[in-house]
JSON list of C-alpha atoms in Angstrom, two decimals:
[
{"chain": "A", "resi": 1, "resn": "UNK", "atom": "CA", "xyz": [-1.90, -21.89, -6.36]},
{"chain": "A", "resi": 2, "resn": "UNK", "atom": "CA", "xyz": [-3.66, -24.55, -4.59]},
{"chain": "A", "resi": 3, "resn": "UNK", "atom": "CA", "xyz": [-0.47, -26.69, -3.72]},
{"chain": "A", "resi": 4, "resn": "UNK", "atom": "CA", "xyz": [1.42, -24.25, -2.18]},
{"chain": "A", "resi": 5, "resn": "UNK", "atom": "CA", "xyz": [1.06, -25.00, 1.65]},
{"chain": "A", "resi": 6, "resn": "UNK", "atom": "CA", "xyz": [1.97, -21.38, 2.83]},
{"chain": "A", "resi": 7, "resn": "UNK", "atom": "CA", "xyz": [-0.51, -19.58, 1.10]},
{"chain": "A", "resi": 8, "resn": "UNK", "atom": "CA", "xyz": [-3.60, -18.92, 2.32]},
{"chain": "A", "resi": 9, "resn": "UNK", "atom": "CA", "xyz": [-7.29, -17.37, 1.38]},
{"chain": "A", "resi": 10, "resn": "UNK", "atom": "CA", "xyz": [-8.33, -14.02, 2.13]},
{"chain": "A", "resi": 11, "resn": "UNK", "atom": "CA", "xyz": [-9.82, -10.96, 0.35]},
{"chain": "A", "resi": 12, "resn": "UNK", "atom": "CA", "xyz": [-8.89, -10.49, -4.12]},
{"chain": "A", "resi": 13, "resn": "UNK", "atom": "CA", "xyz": [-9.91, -8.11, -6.23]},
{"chain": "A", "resi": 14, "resn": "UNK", "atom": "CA", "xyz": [-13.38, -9.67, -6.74]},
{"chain": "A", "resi": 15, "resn": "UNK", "atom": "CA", "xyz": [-14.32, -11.87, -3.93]},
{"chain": "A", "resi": 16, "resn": "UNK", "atom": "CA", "xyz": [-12.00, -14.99, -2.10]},
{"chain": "A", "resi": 17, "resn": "UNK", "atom": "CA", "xyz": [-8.73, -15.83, -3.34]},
{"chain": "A", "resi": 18, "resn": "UNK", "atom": "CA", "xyz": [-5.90, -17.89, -2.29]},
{"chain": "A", "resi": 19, "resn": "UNK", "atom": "CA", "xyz": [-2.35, -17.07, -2.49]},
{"chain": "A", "resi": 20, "resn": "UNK", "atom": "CA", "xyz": [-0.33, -14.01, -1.87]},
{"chain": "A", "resi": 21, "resn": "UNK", "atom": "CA", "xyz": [-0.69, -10.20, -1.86]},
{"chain": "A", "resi": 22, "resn": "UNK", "atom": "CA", "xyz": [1.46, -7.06, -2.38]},
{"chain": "A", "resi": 23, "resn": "UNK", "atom": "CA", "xyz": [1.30, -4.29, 0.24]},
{"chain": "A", "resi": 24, "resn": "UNK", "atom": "CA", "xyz": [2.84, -1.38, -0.81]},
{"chain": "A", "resi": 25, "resn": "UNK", "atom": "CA", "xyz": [4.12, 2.00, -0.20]},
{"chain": "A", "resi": 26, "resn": "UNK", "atom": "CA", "xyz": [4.59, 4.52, -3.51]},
{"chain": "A", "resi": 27, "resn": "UNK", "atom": "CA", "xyz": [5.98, 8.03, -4.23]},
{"chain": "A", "resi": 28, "resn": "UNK", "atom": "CA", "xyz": [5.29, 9.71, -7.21]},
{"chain": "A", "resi": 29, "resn": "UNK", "atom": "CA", "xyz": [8.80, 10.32, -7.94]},
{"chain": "A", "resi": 30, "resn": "UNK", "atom": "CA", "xyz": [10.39, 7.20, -6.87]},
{"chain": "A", "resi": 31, "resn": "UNK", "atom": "CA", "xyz": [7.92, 4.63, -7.59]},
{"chain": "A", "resi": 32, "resn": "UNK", "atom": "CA", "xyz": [7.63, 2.03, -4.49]},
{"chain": "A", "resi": 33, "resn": "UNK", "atom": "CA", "xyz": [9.79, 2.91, -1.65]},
{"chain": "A", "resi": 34, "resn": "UNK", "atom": "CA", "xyz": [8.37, -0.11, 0.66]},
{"chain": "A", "resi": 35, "resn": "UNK", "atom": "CA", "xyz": [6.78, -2.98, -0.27]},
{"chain": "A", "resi": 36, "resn": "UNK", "atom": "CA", "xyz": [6.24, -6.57, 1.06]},
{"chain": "A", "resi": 37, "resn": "UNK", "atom": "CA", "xyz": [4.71, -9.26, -0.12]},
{"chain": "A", "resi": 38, "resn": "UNK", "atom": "CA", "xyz": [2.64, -11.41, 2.46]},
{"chain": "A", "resi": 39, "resn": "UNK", "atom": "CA", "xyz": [-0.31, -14.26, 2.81]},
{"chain": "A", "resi": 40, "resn": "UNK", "atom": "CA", "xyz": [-3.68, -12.97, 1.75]},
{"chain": "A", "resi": 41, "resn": "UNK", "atom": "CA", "xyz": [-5.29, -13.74, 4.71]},
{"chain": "A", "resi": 42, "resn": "UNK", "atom": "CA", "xyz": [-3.57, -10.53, 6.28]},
{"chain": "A", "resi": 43, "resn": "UNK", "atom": "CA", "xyz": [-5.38, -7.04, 6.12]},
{"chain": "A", "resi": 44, "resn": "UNK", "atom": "CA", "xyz": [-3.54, -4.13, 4.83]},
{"chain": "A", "resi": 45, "resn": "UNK", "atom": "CA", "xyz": [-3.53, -2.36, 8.20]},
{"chain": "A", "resi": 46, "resn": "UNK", "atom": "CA", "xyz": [-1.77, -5.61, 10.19]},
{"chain": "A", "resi": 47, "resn": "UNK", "atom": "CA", "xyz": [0.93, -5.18, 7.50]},
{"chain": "A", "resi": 48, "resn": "UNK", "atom": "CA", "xyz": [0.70, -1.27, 7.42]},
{"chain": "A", "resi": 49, "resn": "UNK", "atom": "CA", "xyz": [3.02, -0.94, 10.68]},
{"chain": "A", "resi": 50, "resn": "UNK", "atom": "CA", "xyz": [5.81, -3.23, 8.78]},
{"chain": "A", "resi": 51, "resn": "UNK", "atom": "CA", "xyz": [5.67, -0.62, 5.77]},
{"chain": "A", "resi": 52, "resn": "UNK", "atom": "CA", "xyz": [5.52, 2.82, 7.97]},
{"chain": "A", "resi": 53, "resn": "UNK", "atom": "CA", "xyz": [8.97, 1.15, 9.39]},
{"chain": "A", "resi": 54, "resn": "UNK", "atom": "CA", "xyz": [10.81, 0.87, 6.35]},
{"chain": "A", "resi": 55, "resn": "UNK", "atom": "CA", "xyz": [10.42, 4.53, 4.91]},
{"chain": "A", "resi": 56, "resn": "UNK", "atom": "CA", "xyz": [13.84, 6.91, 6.13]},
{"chain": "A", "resi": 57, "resn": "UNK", "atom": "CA", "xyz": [12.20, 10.43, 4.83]},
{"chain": "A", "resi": 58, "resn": "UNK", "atom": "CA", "xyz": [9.11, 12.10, 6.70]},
{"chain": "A", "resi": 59, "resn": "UNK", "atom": "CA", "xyz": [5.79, 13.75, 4.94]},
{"chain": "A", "resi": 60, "resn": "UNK", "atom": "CA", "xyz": [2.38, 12.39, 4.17]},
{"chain": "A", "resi": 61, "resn": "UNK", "atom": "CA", "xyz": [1.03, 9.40, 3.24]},
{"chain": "A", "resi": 62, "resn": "UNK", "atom": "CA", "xyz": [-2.39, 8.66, 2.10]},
{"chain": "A", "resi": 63, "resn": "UNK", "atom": "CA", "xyz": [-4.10, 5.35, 2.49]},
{"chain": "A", "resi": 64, "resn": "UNK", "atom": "CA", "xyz": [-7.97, 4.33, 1.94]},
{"chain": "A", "resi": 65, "resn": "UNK", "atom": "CA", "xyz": [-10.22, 3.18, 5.22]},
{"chain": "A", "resi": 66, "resn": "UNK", "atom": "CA", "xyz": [-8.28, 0.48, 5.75]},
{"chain": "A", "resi": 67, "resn": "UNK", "atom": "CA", "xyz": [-5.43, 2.47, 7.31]},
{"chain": "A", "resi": 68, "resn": "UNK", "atom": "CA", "xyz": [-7.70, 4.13, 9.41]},
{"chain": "A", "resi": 69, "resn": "UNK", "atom": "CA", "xyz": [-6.20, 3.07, 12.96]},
{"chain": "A", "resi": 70, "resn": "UNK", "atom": "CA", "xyz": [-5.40, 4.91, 15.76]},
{"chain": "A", "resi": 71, "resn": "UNK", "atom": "CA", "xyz": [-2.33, 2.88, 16.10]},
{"chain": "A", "resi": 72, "resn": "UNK", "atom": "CA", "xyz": [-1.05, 3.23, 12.52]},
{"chain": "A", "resi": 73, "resn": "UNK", "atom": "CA", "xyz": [-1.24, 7.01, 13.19]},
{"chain": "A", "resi": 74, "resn": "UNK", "atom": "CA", "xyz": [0.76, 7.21, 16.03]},
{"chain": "A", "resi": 75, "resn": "UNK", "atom": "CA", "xyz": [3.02, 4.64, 14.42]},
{"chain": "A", "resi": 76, "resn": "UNK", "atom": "CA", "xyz": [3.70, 6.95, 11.10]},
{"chain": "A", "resi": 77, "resn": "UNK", "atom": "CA", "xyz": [3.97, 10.35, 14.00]},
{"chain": "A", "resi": 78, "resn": "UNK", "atom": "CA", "xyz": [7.12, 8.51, 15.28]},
{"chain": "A", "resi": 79, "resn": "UNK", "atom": "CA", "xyz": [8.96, 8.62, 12.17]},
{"chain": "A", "resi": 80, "resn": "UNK", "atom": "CA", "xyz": [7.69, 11.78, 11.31]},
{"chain": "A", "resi": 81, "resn": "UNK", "atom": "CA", "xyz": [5.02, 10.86, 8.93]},
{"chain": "A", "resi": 82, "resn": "UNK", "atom": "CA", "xyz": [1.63, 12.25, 9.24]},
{"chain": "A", "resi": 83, "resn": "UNK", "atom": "CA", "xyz": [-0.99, 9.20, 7.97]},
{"chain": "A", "resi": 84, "resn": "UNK", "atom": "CA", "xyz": [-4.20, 10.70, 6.30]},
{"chain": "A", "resi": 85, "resn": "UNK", "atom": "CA", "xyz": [-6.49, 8.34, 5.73]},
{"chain": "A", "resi": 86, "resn": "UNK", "atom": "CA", "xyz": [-10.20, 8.21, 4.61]},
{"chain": "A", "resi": 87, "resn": "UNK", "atom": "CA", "xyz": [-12.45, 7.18, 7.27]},
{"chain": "A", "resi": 88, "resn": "UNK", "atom": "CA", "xyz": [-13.32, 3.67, 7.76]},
{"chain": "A", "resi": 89, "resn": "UNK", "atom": "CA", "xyz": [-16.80, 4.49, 8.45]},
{"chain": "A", "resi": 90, "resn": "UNK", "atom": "CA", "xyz": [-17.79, 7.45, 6.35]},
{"chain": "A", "resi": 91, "resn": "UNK", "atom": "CA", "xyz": [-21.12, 7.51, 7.19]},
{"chain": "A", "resi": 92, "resn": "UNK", "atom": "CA", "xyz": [-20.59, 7.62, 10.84]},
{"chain": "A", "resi": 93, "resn": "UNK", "atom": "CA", "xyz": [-22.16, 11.15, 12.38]},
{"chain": "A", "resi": 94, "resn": "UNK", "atom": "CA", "xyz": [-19.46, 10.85, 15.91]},
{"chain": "A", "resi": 95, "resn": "UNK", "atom": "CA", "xyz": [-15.65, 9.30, 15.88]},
{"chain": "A", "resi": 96, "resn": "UNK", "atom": "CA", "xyz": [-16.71, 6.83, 18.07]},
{"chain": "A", "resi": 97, "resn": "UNK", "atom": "CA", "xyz": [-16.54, 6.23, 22.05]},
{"chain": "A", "resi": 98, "resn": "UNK", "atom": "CA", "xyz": [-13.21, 5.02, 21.99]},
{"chain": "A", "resi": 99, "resn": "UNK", "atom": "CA", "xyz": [-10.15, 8.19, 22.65]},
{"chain": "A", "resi": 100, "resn": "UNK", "atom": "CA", "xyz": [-8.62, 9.10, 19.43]},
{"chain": "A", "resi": 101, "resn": "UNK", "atom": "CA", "xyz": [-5.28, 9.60, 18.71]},
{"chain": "A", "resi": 102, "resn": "UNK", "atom": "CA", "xyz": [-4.26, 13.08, 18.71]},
{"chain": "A", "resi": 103, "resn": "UNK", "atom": "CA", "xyz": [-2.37, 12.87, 15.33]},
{"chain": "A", "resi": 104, "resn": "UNK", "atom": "CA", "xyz": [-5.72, 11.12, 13.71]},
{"chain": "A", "resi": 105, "resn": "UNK", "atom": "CA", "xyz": [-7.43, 14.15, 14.61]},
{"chain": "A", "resi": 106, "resn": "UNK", "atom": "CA", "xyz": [-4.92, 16.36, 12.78]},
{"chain": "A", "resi": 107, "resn": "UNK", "atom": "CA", "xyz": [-5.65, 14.16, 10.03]},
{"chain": "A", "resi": 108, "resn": "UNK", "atom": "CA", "xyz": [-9.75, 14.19, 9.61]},
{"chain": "A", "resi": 109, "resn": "UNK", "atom": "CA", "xyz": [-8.62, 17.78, 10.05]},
{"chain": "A", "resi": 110, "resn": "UNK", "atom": "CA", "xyz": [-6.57, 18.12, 7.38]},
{"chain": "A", "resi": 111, "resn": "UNK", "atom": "CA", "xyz": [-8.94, 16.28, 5.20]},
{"chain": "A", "resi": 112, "resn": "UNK", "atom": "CA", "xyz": [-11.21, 19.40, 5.06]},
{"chain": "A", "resi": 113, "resn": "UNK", "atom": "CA", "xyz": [-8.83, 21.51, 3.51]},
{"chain": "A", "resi": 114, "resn": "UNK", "atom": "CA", "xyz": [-7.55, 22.04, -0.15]},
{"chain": "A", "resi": 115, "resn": "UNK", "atom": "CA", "xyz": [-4.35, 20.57, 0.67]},
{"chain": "A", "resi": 116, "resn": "UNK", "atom": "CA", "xyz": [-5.42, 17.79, 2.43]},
{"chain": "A", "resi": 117, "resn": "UNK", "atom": "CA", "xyz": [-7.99, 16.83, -0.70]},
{"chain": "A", "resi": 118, "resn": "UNK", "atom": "CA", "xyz": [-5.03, 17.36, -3.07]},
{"chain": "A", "resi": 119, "resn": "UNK", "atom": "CA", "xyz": [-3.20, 14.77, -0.93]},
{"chain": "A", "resi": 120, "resn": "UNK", "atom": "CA", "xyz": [-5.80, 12.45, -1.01]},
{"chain": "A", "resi": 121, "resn": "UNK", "atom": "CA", "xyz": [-6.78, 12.88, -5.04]},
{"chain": "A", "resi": 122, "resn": "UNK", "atom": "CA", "xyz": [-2.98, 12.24, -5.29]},
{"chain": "A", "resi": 123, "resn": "UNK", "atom": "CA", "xyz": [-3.65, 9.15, -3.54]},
{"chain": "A", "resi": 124, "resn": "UNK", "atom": "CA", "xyz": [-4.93, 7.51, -6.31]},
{"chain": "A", "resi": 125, "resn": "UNK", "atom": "CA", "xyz": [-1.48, 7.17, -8.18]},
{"chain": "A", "resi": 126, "resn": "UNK", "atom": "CA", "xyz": [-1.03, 4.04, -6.69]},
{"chain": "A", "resi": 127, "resn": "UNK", "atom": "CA", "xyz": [-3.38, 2.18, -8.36]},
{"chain": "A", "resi": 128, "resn": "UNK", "atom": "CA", "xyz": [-1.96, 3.69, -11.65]},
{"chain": "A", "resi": 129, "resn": "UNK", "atom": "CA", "xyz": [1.38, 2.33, -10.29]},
{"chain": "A", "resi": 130, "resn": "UNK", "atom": "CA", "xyz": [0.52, -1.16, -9.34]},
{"chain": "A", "resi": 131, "resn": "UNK", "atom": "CA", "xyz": [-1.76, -1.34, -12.92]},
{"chain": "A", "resi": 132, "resn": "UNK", "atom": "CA", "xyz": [2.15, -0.26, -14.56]},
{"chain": "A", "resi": 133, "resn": "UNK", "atom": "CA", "xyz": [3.52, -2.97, -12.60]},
{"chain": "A", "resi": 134, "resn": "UNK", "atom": "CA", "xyz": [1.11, -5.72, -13.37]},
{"chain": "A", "resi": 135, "resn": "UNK", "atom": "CA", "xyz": [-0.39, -5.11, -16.84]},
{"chain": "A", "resi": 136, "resn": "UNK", "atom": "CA", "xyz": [2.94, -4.77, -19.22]},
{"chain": "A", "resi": 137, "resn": "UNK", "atom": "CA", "xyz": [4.06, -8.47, -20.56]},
{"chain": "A", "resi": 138, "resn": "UNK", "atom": "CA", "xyz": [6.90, -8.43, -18.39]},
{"chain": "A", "resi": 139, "resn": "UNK", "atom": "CA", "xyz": [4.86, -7.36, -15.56]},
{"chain": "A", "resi": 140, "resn": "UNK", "atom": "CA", "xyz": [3.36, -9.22, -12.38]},
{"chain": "A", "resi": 141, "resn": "UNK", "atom": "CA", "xyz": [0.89, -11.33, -13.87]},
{"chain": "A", "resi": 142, "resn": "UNK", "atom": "CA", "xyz": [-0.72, -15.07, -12.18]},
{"chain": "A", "resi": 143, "resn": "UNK", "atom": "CA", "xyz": [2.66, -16.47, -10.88]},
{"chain": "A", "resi": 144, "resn": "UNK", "atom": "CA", "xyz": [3.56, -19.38, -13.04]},
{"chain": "A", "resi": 145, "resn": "UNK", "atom": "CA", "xyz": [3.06, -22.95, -11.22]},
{"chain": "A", "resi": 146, "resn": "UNK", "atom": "CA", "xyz": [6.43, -23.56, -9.93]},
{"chain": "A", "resi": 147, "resn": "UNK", "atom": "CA", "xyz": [6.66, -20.70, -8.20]},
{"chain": "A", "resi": 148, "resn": "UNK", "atom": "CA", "xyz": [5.67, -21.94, -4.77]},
{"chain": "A", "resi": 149, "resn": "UNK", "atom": "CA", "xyz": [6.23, -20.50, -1.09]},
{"chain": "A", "resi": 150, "resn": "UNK", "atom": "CA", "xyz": [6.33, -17.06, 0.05]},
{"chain": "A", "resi": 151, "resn": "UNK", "atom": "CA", "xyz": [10.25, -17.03, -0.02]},
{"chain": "A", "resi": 152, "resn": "UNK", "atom": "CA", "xyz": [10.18, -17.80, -4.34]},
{"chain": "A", "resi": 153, "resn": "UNK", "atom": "CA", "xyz": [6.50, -15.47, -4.69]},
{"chain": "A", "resi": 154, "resn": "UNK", "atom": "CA", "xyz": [9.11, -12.45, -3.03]},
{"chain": "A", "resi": 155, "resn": "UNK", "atom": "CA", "xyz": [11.91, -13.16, -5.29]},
{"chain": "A", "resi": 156, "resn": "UNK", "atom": "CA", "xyz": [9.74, -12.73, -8.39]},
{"chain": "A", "resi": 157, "resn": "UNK", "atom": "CA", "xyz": [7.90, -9.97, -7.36]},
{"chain": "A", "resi": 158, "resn": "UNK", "atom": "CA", "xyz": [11.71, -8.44, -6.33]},
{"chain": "A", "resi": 159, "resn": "UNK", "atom": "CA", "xyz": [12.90, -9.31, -9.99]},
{"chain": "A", "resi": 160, "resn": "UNK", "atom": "CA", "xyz": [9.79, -7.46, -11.59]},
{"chain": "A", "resi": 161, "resn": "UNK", "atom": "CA", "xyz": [9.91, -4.23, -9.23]},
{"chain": "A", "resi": 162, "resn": "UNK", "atom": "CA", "xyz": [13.73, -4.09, -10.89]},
{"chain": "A", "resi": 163, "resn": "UNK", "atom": "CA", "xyz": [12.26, -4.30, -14.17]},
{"chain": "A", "resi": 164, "resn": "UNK", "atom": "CA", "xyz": [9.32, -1.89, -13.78]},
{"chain": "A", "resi": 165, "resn": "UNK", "atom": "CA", "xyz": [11.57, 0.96, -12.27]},
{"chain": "A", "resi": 166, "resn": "UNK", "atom": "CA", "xyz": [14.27, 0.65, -15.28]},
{"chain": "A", "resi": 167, "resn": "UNK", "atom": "CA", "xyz": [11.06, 0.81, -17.01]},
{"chain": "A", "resi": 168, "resn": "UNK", "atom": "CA", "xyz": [10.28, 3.82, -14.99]},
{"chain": "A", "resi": 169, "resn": "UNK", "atom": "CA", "xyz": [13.34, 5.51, -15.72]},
{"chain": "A", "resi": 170, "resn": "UNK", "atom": "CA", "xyz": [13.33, 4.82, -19.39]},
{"chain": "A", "resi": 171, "resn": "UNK", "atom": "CA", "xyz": [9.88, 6.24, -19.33]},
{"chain": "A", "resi": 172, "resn": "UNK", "atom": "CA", "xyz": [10.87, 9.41, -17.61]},
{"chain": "A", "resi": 173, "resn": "UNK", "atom": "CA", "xyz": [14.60, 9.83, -19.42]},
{"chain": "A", "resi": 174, "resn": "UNK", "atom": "CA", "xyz": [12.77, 9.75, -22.74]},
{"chain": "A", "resi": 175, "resn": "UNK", "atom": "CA", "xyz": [9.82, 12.22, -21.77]},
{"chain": "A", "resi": 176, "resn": "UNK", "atom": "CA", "xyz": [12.59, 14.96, -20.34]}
]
């Protein structure tokens, strides 16, 4: 939306875009337990601390390369949370010359066993969530022209996260 002065460009799905993105935070039984919606000229791992916050239950979460920070693993260890995330740089041989947090070790740990490959197969669910949330008629889809500004962009994602987890619920009341 090219008249909407807080917006901004940054990384889309295939190449430069300009507007807003969701960040977001999913459980398999609850559907998404934080979420925000910011400029998309911020990286997921600037906004990652902001989500890690807003979670009140501890266990694992799974993010791509992106969340692959030192900082947003000692972040998720203070609430109890143990971040496993794929490695930025797969390819590297070393984990680099810099010290590494302790609790990012446990992770690329973790990633060699069964349990933590299950975690991160599991992983994947999210982008079956966000394609539930996006590609039903009533779901997020281009924002219609007058919606404008961050403040209105988070009111309408906030009206269709209501609607996709009565959707949700529906869904699961009518498979049990």
């Amino acid at each position: 939306n090219s008249k909407d002065k807080e917006a901004a460009y940054g990384y889309a799905e295939s190449g430069m875009g300009k507007g807003y993105k969701l960040h977001a935070i999913a459980d398999e039984s609850q559907g998404f337990v934080a979420w925000t919606v910011r400029e998309m000229n911020l990286c997921e791992w600037s906004v990652a601390d902001e989500l890690i916050a807003q979670p009140d239950s501890e266990g694992y979460l799974t993010g791509d390369g992106g969340y692959d920070s030192n900082r947003l693993y000692d972040l998720a260890r203070e609430k109890s949370i143990q971040l496993i995330a794929l490695r930025r740089y797969r390819k590297a041989k070393g984990l680099g010359h810099r010290p590494n947090s302790p609790h990012r070790l446990r992770a690329l740990s973790l990633q060699e066993t069964p349990m933590g490959r299950g975690l991160l197969a599991r992983g994947n669910n999210i982008e079956t969530m966000f394609a539930q949330l996006t590609n039903p008629g009533c779901g997020l889809s281009p924002l219609p022209n007058w919606v404008r500004s961050l403040f209105w962009v988070e009111m309408r994602v906030r009206g269709k996260m209501i609607i996709y987890n009565l959707w949700r619920q529906k869904a699961n009341s009518n498979a049990a």
